[in-house]
Protein backbone atom coordinates (compact mmCIF):
# COMPACT_ATOMS: atom_id res chain seq x y z
CA UNK A 1 0.00 0.00 0.00
CA UNK A 2 1.26 3.46 -0.73
CA UNK A 3 0.88 6.17 1.88
CA UNK A 4 -1.82 8.04 0.00
CA UNK A 5 -4.08 5.01 -0.33
CA UNK A 6 -4.17 5.26 -4.12
CA UNK A 7 -3.29 1.65 -4.87
CA UNK A 8 -4.19 -1.22 -2.67
CA UNK A 9 -4.81 -4.72 -3.92
CA UNK A 10 -8.20 -6.00 -2.85
CA UNK A 11 -8.90 -9.51 -1.68
CA UNK A 12 -8.54 -12.24 -4.31
CA UNK A 13 -11.06 -11.67 -7.06
CA UNK A 14 -13.11 -14.79 -6.26
CA UNK A 15 -13.59 -13.58 -2.67
CA UNK A 16 -16.07 -11.00 -1.47
CA UNK A 17 -15.44 -7.52 -0.13
CA UNK A 18 -14.65 -7.51 3.60
CA UNK A 19 -17.99 -5.85 4.52
CA UNK A 20 -20.11 -8.09 2.28
CA UNK A 21 -22.32 -11.11 2.79
CA UNK A 22 -22.46 -11.75 -0.95
CA UNK A 23 -25.97 -12.04 -2.38
CA UNK A 24 -27.34 -11.18 1.08
CA UNK A 25 -25.93 -7.64 0.90
CA UNK A 26 -23.77 -5.99 3.52
CA UNK A 27 -22.80 -7.34 6.94
CA UNK A 28 -24.01 -4.68 9.41
CA UNK A 29 -21.38 -5.58 12.02
CA UNK A 30 -18.55 -5.25 9.51
CA UNK A 31 -19.96 -2.01 8.13
CA UNK A 32 -19.89 -0.59 11.67
CA UNK A 33 -16.39 -1.99 12.22
CA UNK A 34 -15.20 -0.26 9.04
CA UNK A 35 -16.62 3.06 10.26
CA UNK A 36 -15.37 2.96 13.83
CA UNK A 37 -11.97 1.37 13.16
CA UNK A 38 -11.37 3.27 9.90
CA UNK A 39 -10.74 0.15 7.84
CA UNK A 40 -11.42 -0.54 4.16
CA UNK A 41 -14.76 -2.15 3.28
CA UNK A 42 -13.07 -4.12 0.50
CA UNK A 43 -9.76 -5.41 1.91
CA UNK A 44 -10.27 -4.92 5.67
CA UNK A 45 -6.97 -3.04 6.13
CA UNK A 46 -6.41 0.39 7.73
CA UNK A 47 -7.48 3.35 5.62
CA UNK A 48 -5.24 6.15 4.41
CA UNK A 49 -6.23 9.37 2.66
CA UNK A 50 -7.90 9.94 0.35
CA UNK A 51 -10.84 7.73 1.24
CA UNK A 52 -13.12 6.44 -1.52
CA UNK A 53 -16.84 5.76 -1.47
CA UNK A 54 -18.52 3.75 -4.17
CA UNK A 55 -22.20 3.57 -4.84
CA UNK A 56 -24.95 4.52 -7.22
CA UNK A 57 -25.10 7.91 -8.88
CA UNK A 58 -28.20 8.55 -6.73
CA UNK A 59 -26.13 7.93 -3.58
CA UNK A 60 -23.47 10.32 -4.90
CA UNK A 61 -26.11 12.97 -5.65
CA UNK A 62 -27.47 12.65 -2.08
CA UNK A 63 -23.93 12.40 -0.63
CA UNK A 64 -25.07 9.32 1.32
CA UNK A 65 -23.38 5.98 0.68
CA UNK A 66 -24.20 2.59 2.16
CA UNK A 67 -20.99 0.74 1.29
CA UNK A 68 -18.24 1.58 3.80
CA UNK A 69 -15.13 3.62 2.99
CA UNK A 70 -12.40 2.05 0.91
CA UNK A 71 -8.97 2.68 -0.47
CA UNK A 72 -9.19 4.21 -3.95
CA UNK A 73 -7.54 1.17 -5.55
CA UNK A 74 -9.81 -1.22 -3.67
CA UNK A 75 -12.91 0.72 -4.74
CA UNK A 76 -11.77 0.60 -8.37
CA UNK A 77 -11.17 -3.15 -8.11
CA UNK A 78 -14.54 -3.68 -6.42
CA UNK A 79 -16.34 -1.87 -9.21
CA UNK A 80 -14.58 -3.89 -11.89
CA UNK A 81 -15.20 -7.22 -10.15
CA UNK A 82 -18.55 -6.98 -8.35
CA UNK A 83 -20.51 -4.06 -9.88
CA UNK A 84 -22.26 -6.17 -12.50
CA UNK A 85 -24.00 -9.41 -11.70
CA UNK A 86 -22.71 -9.45 -8.10
CA UNK A 87 -23.76 -5.92 -7.13
CA UNK A 88 -25.38 -7.24 -3.92
CA UNK A 89 -21.81 -7.70 -2.64
CA UNK A 90 -21.58 -3.88 -2.81
CA UNK A 91 -24.93 -3.31 -1.11
CA UNK A 92 -27.17 -3.08 -4.19
CA UNK A 93 -29.68 -5.87 -4.82
CA UNK A 94 -29.56 -5.04 -8.52
CA UNK A 95 -26.98 -3.04 -10.44
CA UNK A 96 -27.82 0.68 -10.40
CA UNK A 97 -28.13 2.61 -13.65
CA UNK A 98 -24.74 4.15 -12.96
CA UNK A 99 -21.94 3.87 -10.43
CA UNK A 100 -20.02 6.70 -8.84
CA UNK A 101 -16.69 6.79 -7.03
CA UNK A 102 -16.23 9.74 -4.67
CA UNK A 103 -12.97 10.57 -2.92
CA UNK A 104 -12.82 12.57 0.29
CA UNK A 105 -10.54 13.32 3.20
CA UNK A 106 -13.19 12.53 5.82
CA UNK A 107 -16.73 11.34 6.43
CA UNK A 108 -19.57 11.16 8.90
CA UNK A 109 -21.03 7.82 9.95
CA UNK A 110 -24.77 7.88 10.53
CA UNK A 111 -26.40 4.92 12.21
CA UNK A 112 -30.01 4.15 11.29
CA UNK A 113 -32.59 5.81 13.50
CA UNK A 114 -35.79 4.28 14.84
CA UNK A 115 -37.85 6.60 12.62
CA UNK A 116 -36.30 5.40 9.36
CA UNK A 117 -37.73 2.59 7.23
CA UNK A 118 -34.26 2.05 5.78
CA UNK A 119 -32.24 0.28 8.49
CA UNK A 120 -28.87 0.65 6.74
CA UNK A 121 -26.04 2.83 8.00
CA UNK A 122 -25.06 5.84 5.92
CA UNK A 123 -21.65 7.34 5.18
CA UNK A 124 -21.57 11.00 4.23
CA UNK A 125 -18.32 12.39 2.80
CA UNK A 126 -17.65 15.77 4.40
CA UNK A 127 -15.14 17.22 1.94
CA UNK A 128 -15.48 15.80 -1.56
CA UNK A 129 -12.21 15.85 -3.49
CA UNK A 130 -13.48 14.27 -6.71
CA UNK A 131 -16.43 12.40 -8.17
CA UNK A 132 -16.22 9.96 -11.08
CA UNK A 133 -19.39 8.66 -12.68
CA UNK A 134 -19.03 5.29 -14.34
CA UNK A 135 -21.92 4.35 -16.62
CA UNK A 136 -25.48 5.63 -16.50
PDB file of C-alpha atoms in Angstrom:
ATOM      1  CA  UNK A   1       0.000   0.000   0.000  1.00  0.00           C
ATOM      2  CA  UNK A   2       1.255   3.459  -0.732  1.00  0.00           C
ATOM      3  CA  UNK A   3       0.880   6.169   1.877  1.00  0.00           C
ATOM      4  CA  UNK A   4      -1.819   8.042   0.005  1.00  0.00           C
ATOM      5  CA  UNK A   5      -4.078   5.014  -0.326  1.00  0.00           C
ATOM      6  CA  UNK A   6      -4.174   5.258  -4.120  1.00  0.00           C
ATOM      7  CA  UNK A   7      -3.291   1.652  -4.875  1.00  0.00           C
ATOM      8  CA  UNK A   8      -4.187  -1.225  -2.675  1.00  0.00           C
ATOM      9  CA  UNK A   9      -4.811  -4.720  -3.924  1.00  0.00           C
ATOM     10  CA  UNK A  10      -8.198  -5.999  -2.846  1.00  0.00           C
ATOM     11  CA  UNK A  11      -8.897  -9.515  -1.676  1.00  0.00           C
ATOM     12  CA  UNK A  12      -8.537 -12.239  -4.307  1.00  0.00           C
ATOM     13  CA  UNK A  13     -11.062 -11.672  -7.058  1.00  0.00           C
ATOM     14  CA  UNK A  14     -13.107 -14.792  -6.263  1.00  0.00           C
ATOM     15  CA  UNK A  15     -13.595 -13.583  -2.666  1.00  0.00           C
ATOM     16  CA  UNK A  16     -16.075 -11.002  -1.473  1.00  0.00           C
ATOM     17  CA  UNK A  17     -15.437  -7.519  -0.129  1.00  0.00           C
ATOM     18  CA  UNK A  18     -14.652  -7.511   3.599  1.00  0.00           C
ATOM     19  CA  UNK A  19     -17.988  -5.854   4.516  1.00  0.00           C
ATOM     20  CA  UNK A  20     -20.111  -8.086   2.278  1.00  0.00           C
ATOM     21  CA  UNK A  21     -22.322 -11.108   2.785  1.00  0.00           C
ATOM     22  CA  UNK A  22     -22.461 -11.750  -0.955  1.00  0.00           C
ATOM     23  CA  UNK A  23     -25.971 -12.040  -2.377  1.00  0.00           C
ATOM     24  CA  UNK A  24     -27.340 -11.175   1.077  1.00  0.00           C
ATOM     25  CA  UNK A  25     -25.930  -7.645   0.904  1.00  0.00           C
ATOM     26  CA  UNK A  26     -23.766  -5.986   3.519  1.00  0.00           C
ATOM     27  CA  UNK A  27     -22.803  -7.336   6.935  1.00  0.00           C
ATOM     28  CA  UNK A  28     -24.007  -4.679   9.414  1.00  0.00           C
ATOM     29  CA  UNK A  29     -21.379  -5.576  12.015  1.00  0.00           C
ATOM     30  CA  UNK A  30     -18.549  -5.254   9.514  1.00  0.00           C
ATOM     31  CA  UNK A  31     -19.959  -2.006   8.134  1.00  0.00           C
ATOM     32  CA  UNK A  32     -19.894  -0.590  11.671  1.00  0.00           C
ATOM     33  CA  UNK A  33     -16.392  -1.987  12.216  1.00  0.00           C
ATOM     34  CA  UNK A  34     -15.202  -0.256   9.039  1.00  0.00           C
ATOM     35  CA  UNK A  35     -16.616   3.062  10.257  1.00  0.00           C
ATOM     36  CA  UNK A  36     -15.372   2.956  13.827  1.00  0.00           C
ATOM     37  CA  UNK A  37     -11.973   1.372  13.161  1.00  0.00           C
ATOM     38  CA  UNK A  38     -11.374   3.268   9.900  1.00  0.00           C
ATOM     39  CA  UNK A  39     -10.741   0.153   7.837  1.00  0.00           C
ATOM     40  CA  UNK A  40     -11.423  -0.542   4.162  1.00  0.00           C
ATOM     41  CA  UNK A  41     -14.762  -2.149   3.283  1.00  0.00           C
ATOM     42  CA  UNK A  42     -13.073  -4.116   0.497  1.00  0.00           C
ATOM     43  CA  UNK A  43      -9.758  -5.406   1.909  1.00  0.00           C
ATOM     44  CA  UNK A  44     -10.270  -4.917   5.673  1.00  0.00           C
ATOM     45  CA  UNK A  45      -6.967  -3.038   6.131  1.00  0.00           C
ATOM     46  CA  UNK A  46      -6.409   0.388   7.733  1.00  0.00           C
ATOM     47  CA  UNK A  47      -7.478   3.347   5.624  1.00  0.00           C
ATOM     48  CA  UNK A  48      -5.243   6.150   4.410  1.00  0.00           C
ATOM     49  CA  UNK A  49      -6.226   9.374   2.660  1.00  0.00           C
ATOM     50  CA  UNK A  50      -7.904   9.939   0.354  1.00  0.00           C
ATOM     51  CA  UNK A  51     -10.845   7.727   1.242  1.00  0.00           C
ATOM     52  CA  UNK A  52     -13.121   6.442  -1.517  1.00  0.00           C
ATOM     53  CA  UNK A  53     -16.840   5.760  -1.471  1.00  0.00           C
ATOM     54  CA  UNK A  54     -18.519   3.745  -4.168  1.00  0.00           C
ATOM     55  CA  UNK A  55     -22.199   3.570  -4.838  1.00  0.00           C
ATOM     56  CA  UNK A  56     -24.951   4.516  -7.219  1.00  0.00           C
ATOM     57  CA  UNK A  57     -25.096   7.910  -8.878  1.00  0.00           C
ATOM     58  CA  UNK A  58     -28.198   8.549  -6.731  1.00  0.00           C
ATOM     59  CA  UNK A  59     -26.129   7.931  -3.580  1.00  0.00           C
ATOM     60  CA  UNK A  60     -23.469  10.321  -4.905  1.00  0.00           C
ATOM     61  CA  UNK A  61     -26.109  12.969  -5.651  1.00  0.00           C
ATOM     62  CA  UNK A  62     -27.469  12.645  -2.079  1.00  0.00           C
ATOM     63  CA  UNK A  63     -23.926  12.395  -0.630  1.00  0.00           C
ATOM     64  CA  UNK A  64     -25.072   9.317   1.319  1.00  0.00           C
ATOM     65  CA  UNK A  65     -23.378   5.984   0.682  1.00  0.00           C
ATOM     66  CA  UNK A  66     -24.201   2.591   2.163  1.00  0.00           C
ATOM     67  CA  UNK A  67     -20.987   0.743   1.287  1.00  0.00           C
ATOM     68  CA  UNK A  68     -18.237   1.576   3.801  1.00  0.00           C
ATOM     69  CA  UNK A  69     -15.132   3.625   2.995  1.00  0.00           C
ATOM     70  CA  UNK A  70     -12.398   2.049   0.910  1.00  0.00           C
ATOM     71  CA  UNK A  71      -8.967   2.681  -0.470  1.00  0.00           C
ATOM     72  CA  UNK A  72      -9.190   4.212  -3.950  1.00  0.00           C
ATOM     73  CA  UNK A  73      -7.536   1.167  -5.548  1.00  0.00           C
ATOM     74  CA  UNK A  74      -9.806  -1.222  -3.667  1.00  0.00           C
ATOM     75  CA  UNK A  75     -12.913   0.718  -4.742  1.00  0.00           C
ATOM     76  CA  UNK A  76     -11.773   0.595  -8.368  1.00  0.00           C
ATOM     77  CA  UNK A  77     -11.167  -3.147  -8.108  1.00  0.00           C
ATOM     78  CA  UNK A  78     -14.540  -3.676  -6.419  1.00  0.00           C
ATOM     79  CA  UNK A  79     -16.338  -1.869  -9.211  1.00  0.00           C
ATOM     80  CA  UNK A  80     -14.580  -3.886 -11.894  1.00  0.00           C
ATOM     81  CA  UNK A  81     -15.203  -7.221 -10.151  1.00  0.00           C
ATOM     82  CA  UNK A  82     -18.547  -6.982  -8.347  1.00  0.00           C
ATOM     83  CA  UNK A  83     -20.509  -4.065  -9.876  1.00  0.00           C
ATOM     84  CA  UNK A  84     -22.256  -6.165 -12.501  1.00  0.00           C
ATOM     85  CA  UNK A  85     -24.005  -9.411 -11.699  1.00  0.00           C
ATOM     86  CA  UNK A  86     -22.710  -9.449  -8.100  1.00  0.00           C
ATOM     87  CA  UNK A  87     -23.759  -5.920  -7.129  1.00  0.00           C
ATOM     88  CA  UNK A  88     -25.377  -7.242  -3.919  1.00  0.00           C
ATOM     89  CA  UNK A  89     -21.814  -7.701  -2.642  1.00  0.00           C
ATOM     90  CA  UNK A  90     -21.580  -3.884  -2.814  1.00  0.00           C
ATOM     91  CA  UNK A  91     -24.926  -3.307  -1.115  1.00  0.00           C
ATOM     92  CA  UNK A  92     -27.174  -3.085  -4.191  1.00  0.00           C
ATOM     93  CA  UNK A  93     -29.678  -5.866  -4.815  1.00  0.00           C
ATOM     94  CA  UNK A  94     -29.563  -5.041  -8.524  1.00  0.00           C
ATOM     95  CA  UNK A  95     -26.979  -3.038 -10.439  1.00  0.00           C
ATOM     96  CA  UNK A  96     -27.816   0.684 -10.399  1.00  0.00           C
ATOM     97  CA  UNK A  97     -28.126   2.610 -13.647  1.00  0.00           C
ATOM     98  CA  UNK A  98     -24.740   4.151 -12.960  1.00  0.00           C
ATOM     99  CA  UNK A  99     -21.939   3.865 -10.434  1.00  0.00           C
ATOM    100  CA  UNK A 100     -20.016   6.704  -8.842  1.00  0.00           C
ATOM    101  CA  UNK A 101     -16.688   6.794  -7.033  1.00  0.00           C
ATOM    102  CA  UNK A 102     -16.229   9.736  -4.670  1.00  0.00           C
ATOM    103  CA  UNK A 103     -12.966  10.573  -2.922  1.00  0.00           C
ATOM    104  CA  UNK A 104     -12.825  12.575   0.288  1.00  0.00           C
ATOM    105  CA  UNK A 105     -10.542  13.318   3.195  1.00  0.00           C
ATOM    106  CA  UNK A 106     -13.192  12.526   5.824  1.00  0.00           C
ATOM    107  CA  UNK A 107     -16.731  11.340   6.428  1.00  0.00           C
ATOM    108  CA  UNK A 108     -19.572  11.162   8.904  1.00  0.00           C
ATOM    109  CA  UNK A 109     -21.031   7.817   9.949  1.00  0.00           C
ATOM    110  CA  UNK A 110     -24.770   7.884  10.529  1.00  0.00           C
ATOM    111  CA  UNK A 111     -26.398   4.916  12.206  1.00  0.00           C
ATOM    112  CA  UNK A 112     -30.009   4.152  11.295  1.00  0.00           C
ATOM    113  CA  UNK A 113     -32.589   5.807  13.502  1.00  0.00           C
ATOM    114  CA  UNK A 114     -35.787   4.285  14.841  1.00  0.00           C
ATOM    115  CA  UNK A 115     -37.854   6.597  12.619  1.00  0.00           C
ATOM    116  CA  UNK A 116     -36.305   5.398   9.361  1.00  0.00           C
ATOM    117  CA  UNK A 117     -37.726   2.588   7.231  1.00  0.00           C
ATOM    118  CA  UNK A 118     -34.257   2.054   5.779  1.00  0.00           C
ATOM    119  CA  UNK A 119     -32.235   0.278   8.493  1.00  0.00           C
ATOM    120  CA  UNK A 120     -28.869   0.651   6.737  1.00  0.00           C
ATOM    121  CA  UNK A 121     -26.044   2.833   7.996  1.00  0.00           C
ATOM    122  CA  UNK A 122     -25.057   5.842   5.917  1.00  0.00           C
ATOM    123  CA  UNK A 123     -21.648   7.337   5.184  1.00  0.00           C
ATOM    124  CA  UNK A 124     -21.572  10.999   4.228  1.00  0.00           C
ATOM    125  CA  UNK A 125     -18.318  12.392   2.797  1.00  0.00           C
ATOM    126  CA  UNK A 126     -17.648  15.772   4.403  1.00  0.00           C
ATOM    127  CA  UNK A 127     -15.137  17.216   1.943  1.00  0.00           C
ATOM    128  CA  UNK A 128     -15.482  15.803  -1.560  1.00  0.00           C
ATOM    129  CA  UNK A 129     -12.213  15.845  -3.492  1.00  0.00           C
ATOM    130  CA  UNK A 130     -13.478  14.268  -6.705  1.00  0.00           C
ATOM    131  CA  UNK A 131     -16.434  12.400  -8.171  1.00  0.00           C
ATOM    132  CA  UNK A 132     -16.221   9.965 -11.084  1.00  0.00           C
ATOM    133  CA  UNK A 133     -19.395   8.663 -12.677  1.00  0.00           C
ATOM    134  CA  UNK A 134     -19.029   5.287 -14.345  1.00  0.00           C
ATOM    135  CA  UNK A 135     -21.920   4.353 -16.616  1.00  0.00           C
ATOM    136  CA  UNK A 136     -25.483   5.626 -16.501  1.00  0.00           C
TER     137      UNK A 136
END
